[in-house]
Coordinates of C-alpha atoms in Angstrom, one line a residue:
Chain A
M1 CA -49.4 -13.5 -80.7
D2 CA -47.1 -12.2 -77.8
A3 CA -47.1 -13.9 -74.4
K4 CA -47.1 -12.6 -70.9
P5 CA -43.8 -10.0 -70.9
P6 CA -41.0 -11.6 -69.2
E7 CA -40.7 -9.5 -65.8
D8 CA -37.6 -7.5 -66.6
S9 CA -38.9 -6.6 -69.9
A10 CA -40.5 -3.0 -70.0
V11 CA -42.7 -2.7 -72.3
T12 CA -44.2 -5.5 -74.7
R13 CA -44.7 -4.4 -78.1
R14 CA -48.6 -3.9 -77.6
Q15 CA -48.0 -1.3 -74.7
F16 CA -45.6 0.3 -77.2
L17 CA -48.3 1.0 -80.1
R18 CA -50.3 1.7 -77.0
N19 CA -47.8 4.5 -75.9
G20 CA -47.5 5.8 -79.2
A21 CA -50.9 5.7 -80.0
R22 CA -52.0 7.9 -76.9
L23 CA -48.3 10.1 -77.6
L24 CA -50.4 11.3 -81.4
A25 CA -54.0 11.4 -80.3
M26 CA -52.6 14.0 -77.1
T27 CA -50.1 16.0 -79.7
G28 CA -53.1 16.0 -82.7
L29 CA -55.8 17.0 -79.5
G30 CA -53.2 19.6 -78.3
V31 CA -53.1 20.7 -81.9
A32 CA -57.0 21.0 -82.5
A33 CA -57.4 22.0 -79.5
G34 CA -54.9 24.9 -79.4
G35 CA -55.8 26.1 -83.5
L36 CA -59.3 26.5 -82.6
A37 CA -58.4 28.1 -79.0
T38 CA -56.9 31.0 -80.9
R39 CA -59.9 31.4 -83.1
S40 CA -62.5 31.2 -80.1
T41 CA -63.5 34.2 -78.6
G42 CA -64.1 33.1 -75.4
A43 CA -67.7 34.9 -75.0
A44 CA -70.3 31.9 -75.1
T45 CA -73.0 33.0 -77.8
V46 CA -76.7 32.5 -77.5
W47 CA -79.8 33.0 -80.0
Q48 CA -81.7 35.6 -80.8
I49 CA -84.0 36.2 -83.4
D50 CA -83.1 38.8 -86.5
P51 CA -87.0 41.1 -86.7
A52 CA -85.3 42.4 -90.2
K53 CA -86.1 38.7 -91.1
C54 CA -88.8 37.3 -89.7
L55 CA -91.4 36.7 -92.2
R56 CA -94.0 35.9 -89.6
C57 CA -94.8 32.5 -90.3
G58 CA -95.5 31.3 -86.5
N59 CA -93.2 28.8 -86.1
C60 CA -92.2 30.2 -83.2
A61 CA -95.3 29.4 -81.1
T62 CA -94.6 25.7 -82.0
K63 CA -91.3 24.9 -82.3
C64 CA -90.5 25.3 -79.5
V65 CA -88.4 22.2 -76.7
L66 CA -89.6 24.0 -74.6
E67 CA -93.9 23.6 -73.8
Q68 CA -94.1 27.4 -73.4
S69 CA -91.4 28.8 -76.7
A70 CA -88.9 30.6 -75.6
V71 CA -90.1 33.4 -78.3
K72 CA -92.4 35.7 -76.9
C73 CA -94.1 39.3 -78.7
V74 CA -91.7 42.5 -77.5
H75 CA -92.8 46.1 -77.7
A76 CA -90.3 49.2 -79.3
Y77 CA -92.2 51.9 -77.5
A78 CA -90.1 54.6 -79.4
V79 CA -90.9 53.1 -83.1
C80 CA -94.6 52.5 -81.9
G81 CA -97.6 54.9 -83.7
Y82 CA -100.0 54.4 -80.0
C83 CA -102.9 54.3 -82.5
Q84 CA -106.1 53.8 -81.6
L85 CA -107.2 51.0 -83.9
C86 CA -103.9 48.9 -83.5
T87 CA -103.9 47.1 -86.6
G88 CA -101.7 44.8 -83.7
F89 CA -104.1 44.5 -81.3
F90 CA -107.0 44.6 -83.2
A91 CA -108.5 41.6 -85.4
P92 CA -109.3 42.7 -88.9
E93 CA -112.4 45.0 -89.1
P94 CA -113.2 44.9 -85.6
N95 CA -116.4 45.3 -84.4
A96 CA -116.0 48.9 -82.2
L97 CA -112.9 49.5 -80.8
T98 CA -113.0 48.3 -77.4
T99 CA -110.7 45.5 -75.3
A100 CA -114.0 42.8 -76.0
A101 CA -112.1 39.5 -76.8
E102 CA -114.1 38.9 -80.3
N103 CA -111.9 42.3 -81.8
Q104 CA -108.9 41.3 -80.8
L105 CA -106.2 39.5 -82.4
C106 CA -104.7 38.0 -80.1
P107 CA -105.4 34.5 -79.6
T108 CA -104.8 35.0 -75.6
G109 CA -105.3 38.1 -75.3
A110 CA -101.9 38.9 -74.4
I111 CA -101.8 42.4 -75.3
K112 CA -103.3 45.2 -72.9
R113 CA -104.2 48.5 -74.1
T114 CA -104.1 51.0 -71.6
Y115 CA -105.7 54.6 -72.6
V116 CA -102.6 57.1 -72.4
E117 CA -104.7 60.7 -73.9
D118 CA -106.5 61.7 -76.8
P119 CA -106.5 59.6 -78.9
Y120 CA -103.4 57.4 -78.2
Y121 CA -102.7 54.1 -76.7
Q122 CA -100.1 52.5 -75.2
Y123 CA -99.7 48.2 -76.2
S124 CA -97.5 46.1 -73.7
I125 CA -97.2 42.6 -74.0
D126 CA -98.2 40.6 -71.4
E127 CA -95.6 37.6 -71.4
Q128 CA -97.2 34.8 -69.6
L129 CA -100.0 35.2 -72.0
C130 CA -98.0 35.6 -74.9
I131 CA -97.5 32.3 -77.1
G132 CA -95.6 34.2 -79.7
C133 CA -97.2 33.0 -82.5
A134 CA -96.8 37.0 -84.4
K135 CA -100.1 37.7 -85.2
C136 CA -99.9 41.0 -83.9
V137 CA -96.5 41.5 -85.0
E138 CA -98.0 40.7 -88.7
G139 CA -100.5 43.0 -88.1
C140 CA -98.2 45.6 -87.0
N141 CA -95.4 45.4 -89.3
R142 CA -97.8 44.5 -92.7
F143 CA -100.3 48.0 -91.4
G144 CA -98.2 50.1 -88.6
N145 CA -94.8 51.0 -87.7
G146 CA -93.6 47.4 -87.2
S147 CA -92.6 48.5 -83.5
L148 CA -94.1 44.8 -82.4
F149 CA -91.8 41.8 -83.0
L150 CA -90.3 38.8 -82.1
Q151 CA -87.3 38.2 -79.4
I152 CA -86.3 34.8 -77.6
R153 CA -86.7 35.7 -74.3
H154 CA -83.3 34.3 -72.2
D155 CA -84.7 33.8 -68.7
R156 CA -86.4 31.1 -70.9
C157 CA -84.2 30.3 -73.5
L158 CA -82.1 27.0 -72.7
N159 CA -79.4 28.1 -75.5
C160 CA -79.7 24.5 -77.4
N161 CA -76.9 23.8 -79.2
E162 CA -79.6 23.2 -81.9
C163 CA -82.4 25.5 -81.6
A164 CA -85.2 23.7 -82.7
I165 CA -87.2 26.6 -84.3
S166 CA -83.9 27.8 -86.3
R167 CA -84.1 24.7 -88.3
T168 CA -87.6 25.9 -89.0
C169 CA -87.4 29.3 -89.8
P170 CA -88.5 30.6 -92.9
G171 CA -86.9 33.3 -92.8
D172 CA -83.7 32.2 -91.8
A173 CA -83.7 34.4 -89.1
F174 CA -81.9 33.0 -86.4
R175 CA -78.8 33.7 -85.2
R176 CA -75.9 33.1 -83.0
V177 CA -75.3 36.3 -80.9
P178 CA -72.7 37.6 -77.9
V179 CA -74.2 37.0 -74.4
D180 CA -73.5 40.0 -73.3
H181 CA -75.9 42.3 -75.9
P182 CA -78.2 39.1 -76.4
Y183 CA -80.8 41.2 -77.9
L184 CA -81.8 42.3 -81.3
L185 CA -83.8 45.4 -80.7
K186 CA -85.6 47.2 -83.4
T187 CA -85.0 51.1 -82.9
T188 CA -86.5 52.4 -86.2
S189 CA -89.9 50.8 -88.7
R190 CA -87.5 49.2 -90.7
Chain B
M1 CA -111.8 36.3 -97.0
L2 CA -113.4 39.1 -98.7
R3 CA -113.5 41.2 -95.9
R4 CA -110.4 40.9 -94.8
L5 CA -109.3 42.0 -98.8
K6 CA -111.5 44.7 -97.9
F7 CA -110.0 45.7 -94.7
I8 CA -106.9 45.4 -96.2
G9 CA -107.7 47.7 -98.9
A10 CA -109.0 50.3 -96.8
L11 CA -106.0 50.4 -94.9
G12 CA -103.5 50.3 -98.1
V13 CA -105.4 54.1 -98.6
M14 CA -104.9 54.9 -95.1
L15 CA -101.3 54.1 -95.3
L16 CA -100.3 55.7 -98.2
M17 CA -101.6 58.7 -96.8
A18 CA -99.2 57.7 -93.8
L19 CA -96.7 57.6 -95.8
L20 CA -96.7 60.4 -97.4
V21 CA -96.8 62.3 -93.9
S22 CA -93.9 60.5 -92.8
A23 CA -91.0 58.6 -94.7
E24 CA -89.6 56.6 -91.4
Q25 CA -92.9 55.8 -89.3
R26 CA -96.0 55.3 -91.3
F27 CA -97.5 56.8 -87.9
P28 CA -95.0 59.0 -86.3
P29 CA -94.7 59.0 -82.7
P30 CA -97.0 61.3 -80.6
D31 CA -96.1 64.2 -78.6
F32 CA -97.8 63.3 -75.6
E33 CA -98.6 66.4 -73.6
N34 CA -99.7 64.5 -70.2
G35 CA -96.0 64.2 -69.7
Y36 CA -96.1 60.3 -70.2
S37 CA -92.6 58.8 -70.2
L38 CA -92.0 56.2 -72.9
P39 CA -91.5 52.6 -71.3
S40 CA -88.3 50.4 -71.8
T41 CA -88.2 47.5 -73.5
S42 CA -87.1 44.5 -70.5
T43 CA -84.5 42.1 -71.7
P44 CA -83.5 39.9 -69.0
A45 CA -79.9 38.7 -69.4
A46 CA -79.8 35.6 -70.1
R47 CA -77.3 32.9 -67.9
Q48 CA -74.0 34.6 -67.0
L49 CA -70.2 33.8 -68.4
W50 CA -69.3 32.9 -64.9
L51 CA -72.2 30.9 -64.6
Q52 CA -71.0 28.9 -67.8
Y53 CA -67.0 28.3 -66.5
G54 CA -68.5 27.6 -63.1
D55 CA -70.2 24.5 -65.1
T56 CA -66.7 24.1 -66.6
A57 CA -65.3 24.0 -63.3
V58 CA -68.1 21.6 -61.9
F59 CA -67.3 19.4 -64.7
L60 CA -63.8 18.9 -64.6
A61 CA -64.1 18.6 -61.0
A62 CA -66.7 15.5 -61.7
L63 CA -63.9 13.9 -63.9
G64 CA -60.9 14.0 -61.6
T65 CA -63.3 12.5 -58.7
A66 CA -64.7 9.7 -61.1
V67 CA -60.8 9.0 -61.9
W68 CA -60.1 9.0 -58.0
L69 CA -63.1 7.2 -57.3
I70 CA -62.6 4.3 -59.6
Y71 CA -58.6 3.9 -59.4
K72 CA -57.8 4.9 -55.8
K73 CA -61.0 4.1 -54.0
R74 CA -62.2 1.4 -56.3
S75 CA -66.0 2.5 -55.2
R76 CA -68.8 1.4 -56.8
R77 CA -70.9 3.6 -54.0
G78 CA -68.8 6.6 -54.9
V79 CA -69.0 6.3 -58.5
F80 CA -72.9 5.7 -58.1
W81 CA -73.2 8.7 -56.0
L82 CA -71.2 10.7 -58.5
S83 CA -73.7 9.8 -61.1
L84 CA -76.5 10.1 -59.5
F85 CA -74.7 14.1 -59.1
S86 CA -74.1 14.4 -62.6
L87 CA -78.0 13.2 -63.6
A88 CA -78.8 16.1 -61.1
Y89 CA -76.7 18.6 -62.0
F90 CA -75.8 18.3 -65.7
G91 CA -79.2 16.9 -66.3
F92 CA -82.1 17.8 -64.7
Y93 CA -80.0 21.3 -63.8
R94 CA -78.7 22.2 -66.8
K95 CA -81.4 20.2 -69.3
G96 CA -78.8 18.4 -70.4
C97 CA -77.9 21.0 -72.7
I98 CA -74.2 21.2 -72.1
C99 CA -72.6 17.8 -72.7
P100 CA -70.2 16.8 -75.1
I101 CA -71.8 14.6 -76.7
G102 CA -72.4 16.7 -79.1
S103 CA -69.3 18.3 -79.1
P104 CA -67.7 17.5 -81.8
Q105 CA -70.2 19.2 -84.1
N106 CA -69.3 22.5 -82.7
I107 CA -65.6 21.9 -83.9
V108 CA -66.0 20.5 -87.2
Y109 CA -69.0 23.2 -87.7
G110 CA -65.9 25.7 -86.0
L111 CA -63.2 24.7 -88.9
F112 CA -65.3 24.8 -91.9
N113 CA -67.3 27.6 -91.5
P114 CA -64.6 30.5 -90.6
G115 CA -67.6 33.0 -88.7
Y116 CA -68.4 30.2 -86.3
A117 CA -66.3 30.8 -83.2
V118 CA -65.8 27.8 -81.1
P119 CA -66.3 28.8 -77.3
L120 CA -63.7 27.8 -74.7
T121 CA -66.3 26.0 -72.7
V122 CA -67.1 23.6 -75.4
L123 CA -63.4 23.3 -76.4
I124 CA -63.2 22.0 -72.8
F125 CA -66.2 20.0 -72.5
C126 CA -65.4 18.1 -75.8
F127 CA -61.5 17.1 -74.7
A128 CA -61.6 17.0 -71.5
P129 CA -63.3 13.4 -71.4
I130 CA -60.7 12.4 -74.6
V131 CA -57.6 13.5 -72.5
V132 CA -58.8 10.9 -69.3
A133 CA -60.0 8.3 -71.3
L134 CA -56.9 8.3 -73.0
F135 CA -55.2 8.0 -69.0
G136 CA -57.8 6.1 -67.1
G137 CA -60.3 4.6 -70.1
R138 CA -64.2 5.8 -69.4
A139 CA -64.2 7.6 -66.7
F140 CA -66.7 10.1 -68.1
C141 CA -69.2 7.5 -69.0
A142 CA -69.3 6.2 -65.3
G143 CA -69.4 8.9 -63.5
V144 CA -69.7 12.1 -65.1
C145 CA -72.1 11.4 -68.0
P146 CA -76.2 12.1 -67.1
Q147 CA -77.5 10.3 -70.5
G148 CA -75.4 7.0 -69.2
A149 CA -76.5 7.8 -64.9
L150 CA -80.3 7.8 -66.2
Q151 CA -79.7 4.7 -68.2
D152 CA -77.9 3.0 -65.0
L153 CA -80.7 4.0 -63.3
V154 CA -83.6 2.2 -64.8
L155 CA -81.2 -0.9 -65.9
I156 CA -83.4 -4.1 -63.8
K157 CA -82.3 -7.0 -65.5
P158 CA -79.4 -7.1 -68.0
I159 CA -79.2 -9.3 -70.3
V160 CA -76.7 -10.8 -72.7
V161 CA -76.2 -9.5 -75.8
P162 CA -75.0 -11.7 -78.7
P163 CA -71.8 -11.6 -79.6
W164 CA -72.5 -11.6 -82.7
L165 CA -75.2 -8.4 -82.3
E166 CA -72.7 -6.6 -79.9
H167 CA -70.5 -6.3 -82.9
A168 CA -72.6 -5.4 -85.6
L169 CA -74.5 -3.0 -83.2
G170 CA -71.0 -1.5 -82.3
V171 CA -70.4 0.3 -85.8
V172 CA -73.4 2.1 -85.4
P173 CA -72.1 5.1 -83.2
Y174 CA -68.6 5.8 -85.9
I175 CA -71.3 5.8 -88.5
F176 CA -73.4 8.3 -86.2
L177 CA -70.7 10.1 -85.8
G178 CA -69.5 10.3 -89.5
A179 CA -73.3 11.6 -89.9
G180 CA -72.8 14.2 -87.7
L181 CA -70.0 15.3 -88.5
I182 CA -71.0 16.0 -92.4
C183 CA -74.2 17.5 -91.4
A184 CA -72.2 19.8 -88.8
G185 CA -69.5 20.5 -91.6
T186 CA -71.7 21.3 -94.3
G187 CA -74.1 23.5 -91.9
T188 CA -77.3 21.5 -92.2
G189 CA -77.7 21.1 -88.9
F190 CA -76.8 18.9 -85.3
L191 CA -77.9 15.6 -85.9
I192 CA -76.7 14.4 -82.6
C193 CA -78.3 16.6 -80.9
R194 CA -81.6 16.5 -82.9
Y195 CA -81.6 12.8 -82.0
D196 CA -80.5 12.5 -78.4
P197 CA -82.9 10.5 -76.5
F198 CA -82.7 11.6 -73.4
V199 CA -82.5 15.2 -73.5
P200 CA -86.0 15.7 -74.1
F201 CA -86.5 14.1 -70.4
F202 CA -83.9 16.3 -69.0
R203 CA -86.2 19.0 -70.4
L204 CA -89.0 17.8 -69.3
S205 CA -90.9 18.5 -72.7
G206 CA -90.0 17.7 -76.3
G207 CA -92.2 16.6 -79.8
T208 CA -93.6 13.0 -79.6
F209 CA -91.0 11.4 -81.5
I210 CA -88.2 12.4 -79.5
L211 CA -89.8 11.3 -77.1
T212 CA -91.2 7.6 -78.0
F213 CA -87.2 7.7 -78.9
G214 CA -86.7 8.2 -75.2
A215 CA -89.1 6.3 -73.7
A216 CA -87.6 3.2 -76.4
F217 CA -84.6 3.2 -75.1
L218 CA -85.8 3.2 -71.7
L219 CA -87.6 0.5 -71.6
M220 CA -85.0 -1.3 -73.4
G221 CA -82.2 0.2 -71.1
M222 CA -84.4 -1.6 -68.3
F223 CA -83.0 -5.4 -69.8
V224 CA -80.4 -3.7 -72.0
G225 CA -77.5 -2.5 -70.1
R226 CA -76.8 1.4 -71.5
P227 CA -77.7 0.6 -74.5
Y228 CA -77.8 4.0 -76.4
C229 CA -74.2 4.7 -74.8
R230 CA -73.2 0.7 -76.5
F231 CA -74.9 1.4 -80.3
L232 CA -75.9 5.1 -80.5
C233 CA -73.7 7.3 -78.9
P234 CA -71.3 9.1 -80.8
Y235 CA -68.9 10.7 -78.5
G236 CA -69.1 7.2 -76.3
G237 CA -67.6 5.5 -80.0
L238 CA -64.5 8.3 -79.5
L239 CA -63.9 7.5 -76.0
R240 CA -64.0 3.9 -76.5
V241 CA -61.0 4.2 -79.3
A242 CA -59.3 6.8 -76.8
S243 CA -59.9 4.3 -74.0
L244 CA -58.1 1.7 -76.4
A245 CA -54.8 3.8 -75.8
S246 CA -55.9 4.3 -71.9
K247 CA -52.2 4.3 -69.7
W248 CA -54.1 2.8 -67.6
R249 CA -56.6 0.8 -67.1
V250 CA -59.8 -1.0 -65.0
R251 CA -58.7 -4.0 -62.5
V252 CA -61.1 -6.6 -61.7
T253 CA -58.6 -8.3 -59.0
P254 CA -56.3 -6.4 -57.0
D255 CA -54.0 -9.2 -57.1
T256 CA -54.2 -11.8 -59.3
C257 CA -56.6 -13.4 -61.6
T258 CA -58.5 -17.0 -59.9
Q259 CA -60.1 -17.2 -62.8
C260 CA -63.3 -18.0 -60.9
R261 CA -65.6 -16.0 -62.9
L262 CA -67.4 -14.3 -60.7
C263 CA -66.9 -11.1 -62.3
E264 CA -68.1 -12.4 -65.6
Q265 CA -71.9 -11.8 -64.5
S266 CA -70.8 -8.9 -62.7
C267 CA -70.8 -7.0 -65.8
P268 CA -74.3 -5.8 -67.2
F269 CA -72.7 -4.3 -70.5
G270 CA -70.9 -7.8 -71.6
A271 CA -67.7 -5.9 -71.4
M272 CA -65.6 -8.5 -69.1
R273 CA -63.4 -10.8 -71.5
E274 CA -62.5 -14.1 -71.0
P275 CA -58.6 -14.6 -71.3
P276 CA -57.7 -16.7 -74.7
S277 CA -56.8 -20.6 -74.1
P278 CA -53.0 -20.9 -73.7
E279 CA -52.6 -23.7 -76.0
T280 CA -52.9 -22.8 -79.0
N281 CA -53.3 -24.5 -82.8
P282 CA -49.9 -23.7 -84.4
K283 CA -52.3 -24.4 -87.9
W284 CA -55.2 -22.4 -85.9
L285 CA -52.4 -19.4 -86.1
R286 CA -51.3 -19.6 -89.4
A287 CA -55.2 -19.8 -90.4
E288 CA -55.7 -16.8 -88.2
R289 CA -52.8 -14.7 -89.5
K290 CA -54.2 -15.1 -93.3
R291 CA -57.9 -13.6 -92.6
L292 CA -55.8 -10.4 -90.6
G293 CA -53.6 -10.4 -93.4
W294 CA -56.7 -10.2 -96.1
L295 CA -58.7 -8.2 -93.8
L296 CA -56.7 -5.4 -94.0
A297 CA -55.8 -6.1 -97.7
L298 CA -59.0 -5.3 -98.2
L299 CA -59.6 -2.2 -95.7
P300 CA -58.4 -0.2 -98.7
V301 CA -60.8 -1.7 -101.3
L302 CA -63.8 -0.8 -98.4
I303 CA -62.9 2.5 -98.3
L304 CA -63.4 3.3 -102.2
A305 CA -65.8 1.1 -102.2
G306 CA -67.4 2.7 -99.6
A307 CA -66.6 6.2 -100.8
W308 CA -67.9 5.5 -104.3
G309 CA -70.9 4.7 -102.6
G310 CA -71.5 7.2 -100.0
S311 CA -71.0 10.0 -104.0
K312 CA -74.1 8.4 -105.7
F313 CA -76.0 9.8 -101.9
S314 CA -75.0 12.9 -102.1
P315 CA -78.0 14.7 -104.1
T316 CA -80.0 12.7 -101.7
A317 CA -78.3 13.5 -98.7
A318 CA -78.0 17.8 -99.4
Q319 CA -81.9 18.0 -99.8
L320 CA -81.5 17.6 -96.0
N321 CA -80.2 21.2 -96.0
P322 CA -82.8 23.7 -95.7
T323 CA -81.5 25.9 -98.0
V324 CA -80.6 23.0 -100.6
A325 CA -84.4 22.1 -99.9
L326 CA -85.4 25.4 -100.8
A327 CA -83.8 25.8 -103.6
E328 CA -85.0 22.5 -104.9
R329 CA -88.9 23.8 -104.1
Y330 CA -88.0 26.7 -105.4
A331 CA -86.7 25.2 -109.0
R332 CA -89.5 22.7 -108.7
Q333 CA -91.8 26.1 -108.5
Q334 CA -91.1 27.2 -111.6
I335 CA -92.7 24.1 -113.6
H336 CA -95.3 22.7 -111.0
P337 CA -96.1 25.6 -108.8
V338 CA -98.2 24.0 -105.8
E339 CA -100.8 26.4 -104.2
Y340 CA -99.1 27.0 -100.4
G341 CA -101.9 28.8 -98.2
L342 CA -101.3 31.8 -97.3
M343 CA -98.3 32.8 -94.5
T344 CA -97.5 29.3 -94.0
P345 CA -93.8 28.7 -93.8
E346 CA -93.8 27.2 -96.7
A347 CA -95.5 29.6 -99.1
L348 CA -93.3 32.5 -96.8
S349 CA -89.8 30.3 -97.6
L350 CA -90.8 30.6 -101.3
Q351 CA -91.6 34.2 -100.7
R352 CA -88.0 34.5 -99.8
A353 CA -86.4 32.5 -102.7
A354 CA -88.3 34.6 -105.2
D355 CA -87.1 38.2 -104.0
N356 CA -83.4 37.0 -104.5
P357 CA -83.7 33.7 -106.6
A358 CA -80.1 34.4 -107.1
A359 CA -78.1 33.8 -103.9
I360 CA -79.9 31.2 -102.8
L361 CA -79.3 29.3 -106.0
T362 CA -75.5 29.6 -105.5
Q363 CA -75.8 28.9 -102.1
A364 CA -77.3 26.1 -102.9
A365 CA -74.6 25.6 -105.7
D366 CA -72.2 25.4 -103.3
L367 CA -73.4 23.4 -100.9
R368 CA -74.1 20.6 -102.9
R369 CA -70.3 20.8 -103.8
R370 CA -69.6 20.2 -100.2
F371 CA -72.3 17.7 -99.8
A372 CA -70.4 15.6 -103.3
L373 CA -66.7 15.7 -101.0
A374 CA -69.0 15.2 -97.8
C375 CA -71.0 12.5 -98.7
A376 CA -67.7 10.6 -100.0
L377 CA -65.8 10.8 -97.1
F378 CA -69.0 9.6 -95.2
G379 CA -68.7 6.6 -97.4
G380 CA -65.1 6.1 -96.8
W381 CA -65.3 6.6 -93.2
V382 CA -68.4 3.9 -93.1
G383 CA -65.9 1.2 -95.5
L384 CA -62.9 2.2 -92.8
V385 CA -65.1 1.8 -89.8
I386 CA -66.7 -2.3 -91.1
G387 CA -63.3 -2.8 -92.2
V388 CA -61.7 -1.7 -88.8
K389 CA -63.7 -3.8 -87.1
L390 CA -63.8 -6.6 -89.1
A391 CA -60.2 -6.8 -88.6
A392 CA -60.1 -6.0 -84.7
L393 CA -62.5 -9.2 -84.5
S394 CA -59.5 -11.0 -86.2
V395 CA -57.2 -10.1 -84.2
R396 CA -55.7 -11.9 -81.0
P397 CA -55.8 -10.8 -77.7
S398 CA -53.3 -10.8 -75.4
R399 CA -55.1 -11.3 -71.7
T400 CA -54.2 -13.9 -69.0
D401 CA -56.9 -12.7 -67.0
F402 CA -60.6 -12.1 -67.0
E403 CA -60.2 -8.5 -67.9
P404 CA -63.0 -5.7 -69.0
D405 CA -62.3 -4.4 -72.5
R406 CA -60.4 -1.8 -72.4
G407 CA -62.7 -0.3 -75.3
A408 CA -66.9 -1.4 -73.9
C409 CA -65.9 -1.0 -70.2
F410 CA -67.7 2.1 -68.6
A411 CA -65.5 1.9 -66.4
C412 CA -68.8 2.0 -63.9
A413 CA -66.4 -0.6 -60.8
R414 CA -69.5 -2.7 -60.7
C415 CA -67.0 -5.9 -61.3
F416 CA -64.7 -4.6 -58.5
T417 CA -66.8 -6.5 -55.5
A418 CA -68.0 -9.6 -57.6
C419 CA -63.9 -10.1 -57.2
P420 CA -63.7 -13.1 -54.4
N421 CA -59.8 -11.2 -53.8
E422 CA -60.9 -7.2 -53.5
R423 CA -63.9 -8.8 -51.1
V424 CA -61.0 -10.0 -48.7
R425 CA -59.0 -6.8 -49.3
L426 CA -61.8 -4.4 -48.2
G427 CA -62.3 -7.6 -45.4
L428 CA -65.3 -8.3 -46.7
A429 CA -64.5 -12.2 -46.7
P430 CA -62.5 -14.5 -44.9
A431 CA -59.3 -15.0 -46.2
A432 CA -59.0 -18.3 -48.4
Q433 CA -57.8 -21.0 -46.2
G434 CA -55.9 -23.6 -48.0
A435 CA -56.1 -22.6 -51.4
E436 CA -53.7 -20.2 -52.2
P437 CA -54.6 -17.7 -55.2
L438 CA -52.7 -19.2 -58.7

């Protein structure tokens, strides 16, 4: 519609519209950025599981985008009863209270049971083997002190914008926490 | 099963006894006599904050370098190496999950959910490429986006997408953007991140569906230049609009266009536009004006029709939200109970709803109201996008040279060396003898 601008005229109609649009967009972006920046904490956040809400469904083992889930079982030793018959370690009705594979609840044998003193045993998690299936967490929470629980391990987690596990979590247990306090550790059994 | 129940029963008795002893813990922590000290739970730290600011600095530096390479150096090789760096850094090193493509969702989520403070890094990642696009076009797409770089790498034999298909598919990014933003605003999830086809490749792991989706895009990308950027990327859509108002633009020729059409084939993304024929029939011009007028008049009708249609979809769309879906499943369960397996996620979530039905139901009712508004807005947005696209097709372009389309141009700098005048400027070709450039 408009022809090539004459040499002396500074702006054509389209250039004028373009400049106006740019000015408008910059103002809008400035207002939006300013408004959001005042509410922004500056601190980044990471995903974490609230152990109080976790229902131990087993999704954490399979729904993570990583082939080996970033969710692992962790142990709050201060809460643990050091039971000889640990319901997080032994399968229901174990043949014997030994570390033989058929007695263990963990599908990958990731819990190490070591003798401390009669009748106490220490249970610790081998994170290389743990798949985050929560079988032990269920056993420990249902019948024991609940010292085993799931946490996202931040040396593995990619901190996806939308955590793929959180979307399928039946307990709505995932939330973002400040990066300088990235764990929600249990200090009591409940 | 019976064995299990017996076991549970026996444990129940044990438990009761334990509870009598200690209300706090079923099995009180022992007092060790052999000097055993409690191990502490390890807490590997998350990625340090200063490293995240480092990522932002790298991002801004890459954006600046892209603009400099495109406008000052006019160097395709430079842009190519920069995009490879971005692919390595933002793609394979940072696993594609610090990227501007999904960031508008965080902004909208932050606006509608006061509990969520948008981190500063996200603000910068979202706004910096738009500001750059307002001045220098889609430099981000050319040199900084790892998704774009990956598609650029696999491109071997670009075919021309017919204009009707190009324009029709061109509205998809905006519709996807609208869908992503209403999902983010209602707290339903981040659709744009969920359906990013290349991030699973950066992570080297992913589900079957998304890997197939990504592989399809990569295969398509061998013959269609940057299919994700052109026909799906919502952030690319935003940058496209922003670069329509850009101050500077990519020019193929350093001085005058000789209308040789050599640059036309150099663009694999179909962004090169022919100047309209200078002689115009006043009759056509009148018809064109009339069509544009009608289309502009049609715009409000399209928006209203879209909003109406969108609001019809709101009950269905609301089910995308996990809370609404749970509330509906709970309500159905009251009428037609379904047996779910013990300890399955379905059974457990129903149990959670049954523990406090009022909370879930009120939350769901609130979300449905939000969805009613959001779906009407989304429908109106779809109407607006289609209407504006139709109107834009009827606006006569005002160009006299062969030029890349402002919006569609990724500023990849491929066309520069296709221009004979540029080759003369670089000293790659002798200056034309006899024939003066027009």
